[in-house]
Coordinates of C-alpha atoms and ligand atoms in Angstrom, one line a residue:
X560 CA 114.8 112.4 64.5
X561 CA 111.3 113.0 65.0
X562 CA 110.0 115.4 67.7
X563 CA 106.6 117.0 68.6
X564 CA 106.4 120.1 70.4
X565 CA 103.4 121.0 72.7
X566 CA 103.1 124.8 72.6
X567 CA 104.1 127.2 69.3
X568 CA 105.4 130.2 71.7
X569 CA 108.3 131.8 71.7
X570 CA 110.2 128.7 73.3
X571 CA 108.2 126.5 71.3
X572 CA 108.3 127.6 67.9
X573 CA 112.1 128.8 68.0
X574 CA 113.1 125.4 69.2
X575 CA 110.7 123.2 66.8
X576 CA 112.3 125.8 63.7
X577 CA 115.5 125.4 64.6
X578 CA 115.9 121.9 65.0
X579 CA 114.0 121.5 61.7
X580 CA 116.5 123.7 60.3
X581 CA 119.4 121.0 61.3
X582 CA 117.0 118.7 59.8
X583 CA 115.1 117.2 62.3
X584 CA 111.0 116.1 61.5
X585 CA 109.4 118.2 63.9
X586 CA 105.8 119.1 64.8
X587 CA 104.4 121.8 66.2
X588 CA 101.5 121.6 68.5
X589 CA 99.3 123.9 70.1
X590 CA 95.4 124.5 71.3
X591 CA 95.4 127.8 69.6
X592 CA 93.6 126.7 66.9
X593 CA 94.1 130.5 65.4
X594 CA 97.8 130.3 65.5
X595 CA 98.3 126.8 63.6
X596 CA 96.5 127.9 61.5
X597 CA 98.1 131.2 60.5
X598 CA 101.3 129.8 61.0
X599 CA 100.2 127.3 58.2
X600 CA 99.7 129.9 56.0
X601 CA 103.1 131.5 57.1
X602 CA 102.0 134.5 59.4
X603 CA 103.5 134.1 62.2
X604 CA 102.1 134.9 66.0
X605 CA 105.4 136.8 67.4
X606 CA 108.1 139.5 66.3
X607 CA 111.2 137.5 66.6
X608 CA 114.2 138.5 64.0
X609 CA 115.1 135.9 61.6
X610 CA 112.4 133.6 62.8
X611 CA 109.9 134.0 59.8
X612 CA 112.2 133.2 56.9
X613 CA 113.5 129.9 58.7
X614 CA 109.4 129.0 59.7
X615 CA 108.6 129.6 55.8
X616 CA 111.9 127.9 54.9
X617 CA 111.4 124.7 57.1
X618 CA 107.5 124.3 56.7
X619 CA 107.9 124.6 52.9
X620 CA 110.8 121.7 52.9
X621 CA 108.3 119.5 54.7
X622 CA 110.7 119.4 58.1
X623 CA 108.5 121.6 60.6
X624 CA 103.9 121.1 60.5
X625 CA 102.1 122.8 62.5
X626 CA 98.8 121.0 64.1
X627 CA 96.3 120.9 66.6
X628 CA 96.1 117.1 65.9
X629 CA 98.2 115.9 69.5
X630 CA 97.1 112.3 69.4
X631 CA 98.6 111.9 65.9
X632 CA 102.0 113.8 67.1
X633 CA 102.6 111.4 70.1
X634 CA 101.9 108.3 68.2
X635 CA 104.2 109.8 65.9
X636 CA 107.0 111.4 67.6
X637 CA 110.7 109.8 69.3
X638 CA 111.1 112.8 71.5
X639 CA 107.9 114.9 73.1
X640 CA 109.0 118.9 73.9
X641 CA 106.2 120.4 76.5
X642 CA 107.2 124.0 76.0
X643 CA 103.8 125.6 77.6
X644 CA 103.4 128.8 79.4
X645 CA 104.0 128.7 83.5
X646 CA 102.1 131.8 84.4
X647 CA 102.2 132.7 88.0
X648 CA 99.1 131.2 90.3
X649 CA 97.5 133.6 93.0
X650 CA 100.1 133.8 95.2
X651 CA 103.0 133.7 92.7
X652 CA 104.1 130.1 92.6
X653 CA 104.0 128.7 88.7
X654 CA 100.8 127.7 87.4
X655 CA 101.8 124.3 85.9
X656 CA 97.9 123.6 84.9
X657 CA 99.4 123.7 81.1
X658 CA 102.3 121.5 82.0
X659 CA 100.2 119.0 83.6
X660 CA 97.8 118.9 80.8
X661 CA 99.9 118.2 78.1
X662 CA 101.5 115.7 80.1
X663 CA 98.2 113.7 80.4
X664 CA 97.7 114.2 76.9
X665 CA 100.6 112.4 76.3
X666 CA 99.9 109.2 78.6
X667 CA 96.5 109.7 76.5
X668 CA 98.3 108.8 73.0
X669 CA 101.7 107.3 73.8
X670 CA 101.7 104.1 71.9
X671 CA 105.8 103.6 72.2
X672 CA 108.8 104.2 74.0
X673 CA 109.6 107.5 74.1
X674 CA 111.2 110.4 75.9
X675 CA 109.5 113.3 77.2
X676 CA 111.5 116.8 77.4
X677 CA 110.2 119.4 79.9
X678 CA 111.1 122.7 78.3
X679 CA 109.1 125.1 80.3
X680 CA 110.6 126.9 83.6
X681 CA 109.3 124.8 86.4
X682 CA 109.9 124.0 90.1
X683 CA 112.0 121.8 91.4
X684 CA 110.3 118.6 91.5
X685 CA 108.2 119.5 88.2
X686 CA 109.6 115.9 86.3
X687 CA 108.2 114.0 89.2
X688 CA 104.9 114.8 88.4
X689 CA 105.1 115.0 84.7
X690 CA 106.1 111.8 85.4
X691 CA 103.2 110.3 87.3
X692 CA 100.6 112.0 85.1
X693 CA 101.9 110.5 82.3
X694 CA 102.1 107.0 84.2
X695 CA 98.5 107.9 85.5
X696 CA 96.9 108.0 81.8
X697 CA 99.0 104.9 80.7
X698 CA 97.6 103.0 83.4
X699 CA 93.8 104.1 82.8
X700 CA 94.6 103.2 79.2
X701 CA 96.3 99.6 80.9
X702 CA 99.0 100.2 79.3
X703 CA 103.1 100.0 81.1
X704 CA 104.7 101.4 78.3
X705 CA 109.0 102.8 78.9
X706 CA 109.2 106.3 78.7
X707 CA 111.4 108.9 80.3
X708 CA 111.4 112.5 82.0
X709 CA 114.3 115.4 81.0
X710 CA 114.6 118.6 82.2
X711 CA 115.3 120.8 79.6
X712 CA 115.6 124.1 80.3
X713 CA 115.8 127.2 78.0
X714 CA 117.9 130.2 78.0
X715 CA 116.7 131.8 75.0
X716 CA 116.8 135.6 74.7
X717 CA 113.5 137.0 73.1
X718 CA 114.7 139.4 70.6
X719 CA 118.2 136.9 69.8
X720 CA 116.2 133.5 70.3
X721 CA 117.0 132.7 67.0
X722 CA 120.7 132.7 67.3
X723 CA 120.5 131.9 71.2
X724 CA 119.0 128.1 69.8
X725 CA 121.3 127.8 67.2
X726 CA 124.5 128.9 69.2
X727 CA 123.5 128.0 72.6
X728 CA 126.2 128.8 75.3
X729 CA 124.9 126.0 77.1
X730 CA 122.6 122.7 76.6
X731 CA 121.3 121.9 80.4
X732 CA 120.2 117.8 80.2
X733 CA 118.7 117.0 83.5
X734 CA 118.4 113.1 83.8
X735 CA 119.9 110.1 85.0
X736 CA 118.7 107.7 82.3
X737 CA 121.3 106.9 79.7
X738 CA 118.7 105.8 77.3
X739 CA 117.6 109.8 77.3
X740 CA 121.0 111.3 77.6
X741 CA 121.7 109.7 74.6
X742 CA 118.6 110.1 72.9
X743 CA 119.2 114.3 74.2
X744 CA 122.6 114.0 72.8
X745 CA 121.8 113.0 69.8
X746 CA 119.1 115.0 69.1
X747 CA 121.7 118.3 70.0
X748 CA 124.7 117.3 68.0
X749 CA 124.1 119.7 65.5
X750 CA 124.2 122.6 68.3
X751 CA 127.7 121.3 69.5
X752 CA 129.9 121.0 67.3
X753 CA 131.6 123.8 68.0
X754 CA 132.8 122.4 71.1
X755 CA 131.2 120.7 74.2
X756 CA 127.6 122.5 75.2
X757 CA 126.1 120.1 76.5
X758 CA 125.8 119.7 81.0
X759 CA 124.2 116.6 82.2
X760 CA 123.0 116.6 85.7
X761 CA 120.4 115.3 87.8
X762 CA 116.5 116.6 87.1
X763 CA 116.2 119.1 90.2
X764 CA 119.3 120.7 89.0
X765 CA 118.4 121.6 85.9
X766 CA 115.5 122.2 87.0
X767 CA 117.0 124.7 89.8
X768 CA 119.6 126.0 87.3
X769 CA 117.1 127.8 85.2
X770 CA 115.4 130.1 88.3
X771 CA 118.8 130.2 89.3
X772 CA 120.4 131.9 85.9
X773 CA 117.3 133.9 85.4
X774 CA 117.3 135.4 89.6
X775 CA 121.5 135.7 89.1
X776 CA 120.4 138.5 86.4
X777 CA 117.5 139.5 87.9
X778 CA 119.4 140.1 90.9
X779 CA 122.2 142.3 88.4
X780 CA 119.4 144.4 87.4
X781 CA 118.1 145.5 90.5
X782 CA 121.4 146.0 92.5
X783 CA 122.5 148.7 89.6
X784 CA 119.1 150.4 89.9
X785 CA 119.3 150.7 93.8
X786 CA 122.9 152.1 92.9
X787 CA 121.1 154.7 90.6
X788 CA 119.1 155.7 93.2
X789 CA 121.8 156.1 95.7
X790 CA 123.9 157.9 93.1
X791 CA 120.9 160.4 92.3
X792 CA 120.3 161.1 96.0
X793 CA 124.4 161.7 96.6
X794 CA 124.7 163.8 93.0
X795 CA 126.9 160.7 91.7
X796 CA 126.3 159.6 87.9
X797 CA 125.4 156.0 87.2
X798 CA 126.9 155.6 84.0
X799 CA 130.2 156.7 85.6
X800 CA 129.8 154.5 88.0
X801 CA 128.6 151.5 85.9
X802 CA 132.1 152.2 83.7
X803 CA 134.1 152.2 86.8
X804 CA 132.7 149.1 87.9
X805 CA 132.2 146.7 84.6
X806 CA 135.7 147.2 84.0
X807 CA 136.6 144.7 86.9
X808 CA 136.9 141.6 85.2
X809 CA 135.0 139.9 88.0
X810 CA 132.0 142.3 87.5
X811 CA 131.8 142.7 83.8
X812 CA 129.7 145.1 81.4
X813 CA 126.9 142.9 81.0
X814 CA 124.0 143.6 82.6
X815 CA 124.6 146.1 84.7
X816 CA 122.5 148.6 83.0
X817 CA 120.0 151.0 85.4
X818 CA 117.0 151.8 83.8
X819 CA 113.1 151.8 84.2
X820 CA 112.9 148.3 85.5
X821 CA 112.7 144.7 84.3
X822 CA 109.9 142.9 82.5
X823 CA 109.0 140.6 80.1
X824 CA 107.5 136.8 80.5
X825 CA 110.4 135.3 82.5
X826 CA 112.6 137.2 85.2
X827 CA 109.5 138.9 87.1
X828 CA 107.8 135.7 87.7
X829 CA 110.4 133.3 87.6
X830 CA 112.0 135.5 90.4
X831 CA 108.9 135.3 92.5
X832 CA 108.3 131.4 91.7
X833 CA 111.8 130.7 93.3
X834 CA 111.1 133.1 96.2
X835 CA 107.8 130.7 96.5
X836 CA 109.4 127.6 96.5
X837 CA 112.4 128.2 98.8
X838 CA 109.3 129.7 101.2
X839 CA 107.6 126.0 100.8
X840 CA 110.5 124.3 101.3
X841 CA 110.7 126.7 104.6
X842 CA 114.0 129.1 103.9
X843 CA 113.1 132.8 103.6
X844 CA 115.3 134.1 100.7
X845 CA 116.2 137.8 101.6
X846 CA 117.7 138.6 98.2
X847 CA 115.3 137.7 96.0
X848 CA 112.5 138.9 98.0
X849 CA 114.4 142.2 98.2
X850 CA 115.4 142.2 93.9
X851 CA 111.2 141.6 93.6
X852 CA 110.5 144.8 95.7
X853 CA 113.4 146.8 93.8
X854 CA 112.2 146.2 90.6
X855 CA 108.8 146.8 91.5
X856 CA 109.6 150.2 92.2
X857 CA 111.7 151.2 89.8
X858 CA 108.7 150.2 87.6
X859 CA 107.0 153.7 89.0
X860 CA 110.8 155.6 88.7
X861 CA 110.0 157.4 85.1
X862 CA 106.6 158.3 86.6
X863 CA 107.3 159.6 89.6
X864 CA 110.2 162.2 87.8
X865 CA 107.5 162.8 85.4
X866 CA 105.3 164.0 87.9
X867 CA 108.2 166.2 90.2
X868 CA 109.1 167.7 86.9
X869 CA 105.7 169.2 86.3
X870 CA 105.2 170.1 90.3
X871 CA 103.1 166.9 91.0
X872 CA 100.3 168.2 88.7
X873 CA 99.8 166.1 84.9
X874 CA 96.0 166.1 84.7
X875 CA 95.2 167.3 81.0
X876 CA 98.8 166.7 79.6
X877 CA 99.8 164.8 76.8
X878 CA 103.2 162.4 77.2
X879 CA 105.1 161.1 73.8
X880 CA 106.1 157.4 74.7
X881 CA 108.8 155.7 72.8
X882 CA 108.8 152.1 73.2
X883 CA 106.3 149.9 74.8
X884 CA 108.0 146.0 74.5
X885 CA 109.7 145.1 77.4
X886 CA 113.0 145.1 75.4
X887 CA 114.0 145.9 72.3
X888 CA 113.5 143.3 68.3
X889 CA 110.3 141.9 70.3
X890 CA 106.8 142.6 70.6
X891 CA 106.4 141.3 73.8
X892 CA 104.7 143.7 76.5
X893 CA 104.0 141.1 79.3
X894 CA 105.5 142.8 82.9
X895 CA 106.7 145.7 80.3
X896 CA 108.1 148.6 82.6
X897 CA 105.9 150.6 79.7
X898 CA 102.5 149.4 81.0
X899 CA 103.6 150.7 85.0
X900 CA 104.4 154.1 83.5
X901 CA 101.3 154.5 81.2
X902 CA 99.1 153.7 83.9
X903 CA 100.9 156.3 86.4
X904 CA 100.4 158.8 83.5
X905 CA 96.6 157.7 82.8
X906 CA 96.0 157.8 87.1
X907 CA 97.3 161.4 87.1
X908 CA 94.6 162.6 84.3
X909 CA 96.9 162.3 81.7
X910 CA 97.2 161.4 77.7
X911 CA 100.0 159.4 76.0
X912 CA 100.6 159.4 72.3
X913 CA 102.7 156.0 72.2
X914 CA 105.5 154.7 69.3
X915 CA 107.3 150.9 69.4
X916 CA 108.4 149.3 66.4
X917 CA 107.2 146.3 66.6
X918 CA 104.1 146.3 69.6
X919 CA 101.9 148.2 68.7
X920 CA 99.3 145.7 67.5
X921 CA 100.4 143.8 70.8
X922 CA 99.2 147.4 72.6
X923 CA 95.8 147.5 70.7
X924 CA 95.4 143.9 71.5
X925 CA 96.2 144.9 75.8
X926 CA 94.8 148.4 75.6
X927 CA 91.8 148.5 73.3
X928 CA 90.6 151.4 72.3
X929 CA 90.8 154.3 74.5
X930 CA 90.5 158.2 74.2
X931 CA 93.7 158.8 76.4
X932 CA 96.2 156.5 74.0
X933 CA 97.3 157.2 70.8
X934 CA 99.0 154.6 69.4
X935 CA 100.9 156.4 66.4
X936 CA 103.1 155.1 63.8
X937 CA 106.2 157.1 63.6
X938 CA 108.4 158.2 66.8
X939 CA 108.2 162.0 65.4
X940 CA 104.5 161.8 65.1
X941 CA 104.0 160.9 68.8
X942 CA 105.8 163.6 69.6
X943 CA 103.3 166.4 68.1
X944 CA 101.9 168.2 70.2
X945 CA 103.0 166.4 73.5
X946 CA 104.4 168.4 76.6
X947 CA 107.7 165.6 77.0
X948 CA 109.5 162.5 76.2
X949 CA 109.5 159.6 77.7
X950 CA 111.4 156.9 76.0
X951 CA 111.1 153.3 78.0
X952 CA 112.5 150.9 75.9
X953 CA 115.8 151.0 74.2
X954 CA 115.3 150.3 70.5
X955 CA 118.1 151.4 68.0
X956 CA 115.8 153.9 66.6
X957 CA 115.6 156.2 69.0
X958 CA 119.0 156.2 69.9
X959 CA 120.0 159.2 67.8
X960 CA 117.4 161.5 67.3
X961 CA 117.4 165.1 66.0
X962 CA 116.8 167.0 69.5
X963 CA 116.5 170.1 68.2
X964 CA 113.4 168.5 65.8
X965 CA 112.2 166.8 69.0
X966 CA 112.5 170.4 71.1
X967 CA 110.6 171.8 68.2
X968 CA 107.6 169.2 68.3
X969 CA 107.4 169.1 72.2
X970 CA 105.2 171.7 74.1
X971 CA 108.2 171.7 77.4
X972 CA 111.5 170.8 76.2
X973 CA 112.0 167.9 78.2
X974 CA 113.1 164.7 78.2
X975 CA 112.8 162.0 80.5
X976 CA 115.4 158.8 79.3
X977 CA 114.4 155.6 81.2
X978 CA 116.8 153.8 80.0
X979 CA 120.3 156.2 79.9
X980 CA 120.3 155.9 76.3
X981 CA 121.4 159.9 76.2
X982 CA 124.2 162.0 76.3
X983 CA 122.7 165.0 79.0
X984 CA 124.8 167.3 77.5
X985 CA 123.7 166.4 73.9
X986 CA 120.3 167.3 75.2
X987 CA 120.8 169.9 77.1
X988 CA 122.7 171.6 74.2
X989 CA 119.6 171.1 72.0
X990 CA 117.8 173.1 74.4
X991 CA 115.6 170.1 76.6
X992 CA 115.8 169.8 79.9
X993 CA 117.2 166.0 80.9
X994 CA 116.2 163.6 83.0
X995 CA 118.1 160.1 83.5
X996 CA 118.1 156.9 85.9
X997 CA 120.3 158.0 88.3
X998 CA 122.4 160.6 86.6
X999 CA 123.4 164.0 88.2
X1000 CA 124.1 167.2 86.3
X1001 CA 125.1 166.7 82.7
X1002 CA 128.9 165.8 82.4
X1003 CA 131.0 164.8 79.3
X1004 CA 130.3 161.1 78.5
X1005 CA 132.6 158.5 77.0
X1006 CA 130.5 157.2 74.0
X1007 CA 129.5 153.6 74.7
X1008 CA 127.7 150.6 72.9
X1009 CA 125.5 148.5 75.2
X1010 CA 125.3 144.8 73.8
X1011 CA 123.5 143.0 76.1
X1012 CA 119.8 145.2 76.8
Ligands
NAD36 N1 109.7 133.6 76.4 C1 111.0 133.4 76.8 O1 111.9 134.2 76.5 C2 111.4 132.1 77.5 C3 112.7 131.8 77.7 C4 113.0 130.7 78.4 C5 112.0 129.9 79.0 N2 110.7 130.3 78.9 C6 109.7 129.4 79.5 O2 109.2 128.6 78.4 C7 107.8 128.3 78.7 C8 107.0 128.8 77.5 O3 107.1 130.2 77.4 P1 106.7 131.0 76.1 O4 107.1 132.4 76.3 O5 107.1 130.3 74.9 O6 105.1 130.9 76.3 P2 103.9 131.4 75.2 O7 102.8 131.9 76.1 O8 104.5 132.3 74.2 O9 103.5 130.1 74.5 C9 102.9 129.0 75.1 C10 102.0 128.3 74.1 O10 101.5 127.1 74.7 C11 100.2 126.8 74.2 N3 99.5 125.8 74.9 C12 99.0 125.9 76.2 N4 98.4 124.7 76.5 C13 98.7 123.8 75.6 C14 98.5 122.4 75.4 N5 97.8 121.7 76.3 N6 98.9 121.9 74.2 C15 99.6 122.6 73.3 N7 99.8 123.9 73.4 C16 99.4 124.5 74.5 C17 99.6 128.2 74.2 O11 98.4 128.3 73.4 C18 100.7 129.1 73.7 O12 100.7 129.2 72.3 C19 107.5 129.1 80.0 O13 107.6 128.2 81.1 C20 108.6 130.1 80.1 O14 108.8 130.5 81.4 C21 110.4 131.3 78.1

């Protein structure tokens, strides 16, 4: 089939690769002139693993162009994707300026039937007026041509997008036009064959279902981190706790991990976009408004022990950071709990010499130059000379340091483990000092394997 995508993001460009890959025609659009055309030349704009061999792959085979050219894409296409960004607005409802413009843009160039596929996390009530600005631009043109509205919504996993699109648990269709479920259903077969993926339901559903999945693990997130900072205050260890708990079936492992707060380009304003809407739509949602403050927080939890460690005093130190992406096998610092703890460190007069594998052109890009970061390119080397550790985000590579090499390079042996990713006694035997998300004194640890950060 042939399908245009508005937007080459994350969502964008994961979806239009991998339904080139099942062999699909698919063009990618976007206004970033800069990113078409490096992605035509096969440099791609994000960290994503396995993404750049199926891009080369795809474009090279002729299935997947990228282009700035949208009138020729619509005129073109059997199935429109609008997969643009939904930033928050002033007072934390989405911004659906880019939803709304590509939507006109379509109305602009439609020239047949088609079926438009709203792929971005919207409100409820988002297809209604993709709907009417598309209708809006056909009339101006005098045109009445048949086309319909889908919500679409993606779960993708930034760091597993790859796999999450081609193995999707689920495929949400919101629509109650059989033309465009079957149109939908066709265009997915290749994602479910396994067995059945795909849920069809009306438009506000699916439209719901997204803010819905995304609060349900915001929500996880911020209960186990208000749990951490009970259990630190009663001299109870988390990751006990967190064992004793995911082992009831009806709780589970996954996501329960306490750590330095959420981030990324989803959860943090998804969560406060639902809290807007159910506020519009007059309810006053206590939990979500509560997971929002939680997180918001914890965001300032590394910082704060950082500070109580050196007797509220850092002016003139110098803090090793590992990890600045908002999760780990992405590059992606938006909300990143790393950018709440470096400015902390920079308001208390301090430096930071900062390692992540894969964002540090994404910190040059948000930082710029300046005389208190260091931006250095191995995890040991950001540790010479500083007076701690702080590690923030959870990458495989600083799981299993040499602590004795680390006491050696720090100034104070001290570590400070925003995401639990340390056995305290490990440490402590190496001679650092330790300092977890709401762990008490160091006790023997079962070793564990977290699959789901
Ligand atoms: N990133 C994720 O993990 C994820 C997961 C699920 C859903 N979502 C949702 O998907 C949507 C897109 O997110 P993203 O992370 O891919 O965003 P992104 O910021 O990475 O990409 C958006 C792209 O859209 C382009 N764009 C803006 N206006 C355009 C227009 N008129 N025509 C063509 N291109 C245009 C931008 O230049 C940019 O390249 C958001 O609503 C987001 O909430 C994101």
């Amino acid at each position: 089939m042939k399908a245009a995508i508005f937007g080459t993001g994350y969502v964008g460009l994961v979806t239009g690769t991998c339904l080139a890959e099942v062999g699909h025609q698919v063009t990618c659009i976007d206004i970033d002139a800069a990113k078409i055309e490096g992605l035509n030349r096969g440099v791609l704009p994000i960290y994503e693993p396995g993404l750049e061999d199926l891009v080369v792959a795809n474009h090279g085979a002729g299935r997947l162009q990228f282009s700035t050219d949208a009138a020729g894409a619509v005129a073109d296409a059997e199935v429109l994707f609008i997969a643009v960004g939904t930033p928050p607005d002033e007072d934390g409802s989405a911004d659906l300026k880019y939803v709304l413009a590509v939507a006109r843009t379509i109305g602009e160039h439609l020239r047949a039937p088609a079926v438009v596929v709203n792929k971005s996390t919207v409100p409820v009530g988002t297809a209604d007026r993709v709907r009417a600005a598309i209708g809006q631009s056909l009339a101006a043109r005098g045109l009445d041509l048949a086309f319909e509205v889908v919500s679409n919504p993606e779960f993708l996993k930034e760091g597993a997008a790859v796999n999450d699109c081609m193995r999707p648990d689920r495929i949400v269709i919101g629509s109650r036009a059989p033309r465009a479920i079957e149109v939908m259903k066709r265009l997915y077969a290749p994602f479910n064959r396994n067995h059945e993926r795909i849920v069809v339901m009306d438009e506000r559903s699916a439209e719901l279902t997204k803010y819905a999945a995304n609060a349900m693990l915001a929500t996880k997130i911020s209960f186990m981190n208000e749990m951490a900072n009970i259990a630190e205050r009663v001299g109870a260890d988390i990751e006990m706790v967190r064992h004793g708990i995911g082992s009831d079936a009806r709780i589970g492992y996954s996501f329960i991990y306490p750590g330095a707060g959420y981030g990324g380009s989803c959860f943090p304003k998804d969560v406060q976009a639902l809290e807007r809407t159910a506020r519009q739509h007059g309810y006053a949602p206590q939990i979500l408004t509560a997971v929002e403050a939680v997180n918001a927080r914890q965001k300032h939890r590394l910082g704060e022990l950082v500070r109580q460690h050196f007797g509220g005093e850092i002016e003139g130190r110098c803090f090793a950071v590992w990890g600045l992406a908002f999760k780990p096998n992405t590059d992606d610092m938006r909300e990143a709990s790393s950018r709440a703890l470096l400015e902390d460190l920079w308001a208390g007069g301090a430096r930071v010499r900062a390692h992540d594998p894969e964002a540090m052109a994404e910190a040059r890009r948000i930082f710029g130059p300046r005389d208190d970061l260091d931006l250095c390119d191995s995890p040991a080397t950001a540790l010479a000379g500083a007076d701690a550790l702080i590690v923030v985000t959870e990458w495989k590579a600083y799981w299993s340091p040499d602590f004795k090499a680390v006491r050696a390079s720090l100034r104070e042996p001290v570590i400070f483990d925003g995401r639990n990713i340390y056995d305290p006694a490990q440490v402590e035997d190496a001679g650092l000092a330790y300092y977890g998300i709401g762990r008490g004194r160091s006790v023997q640890r079962p070793a564990e394997t977290r699959s789901d950060a």
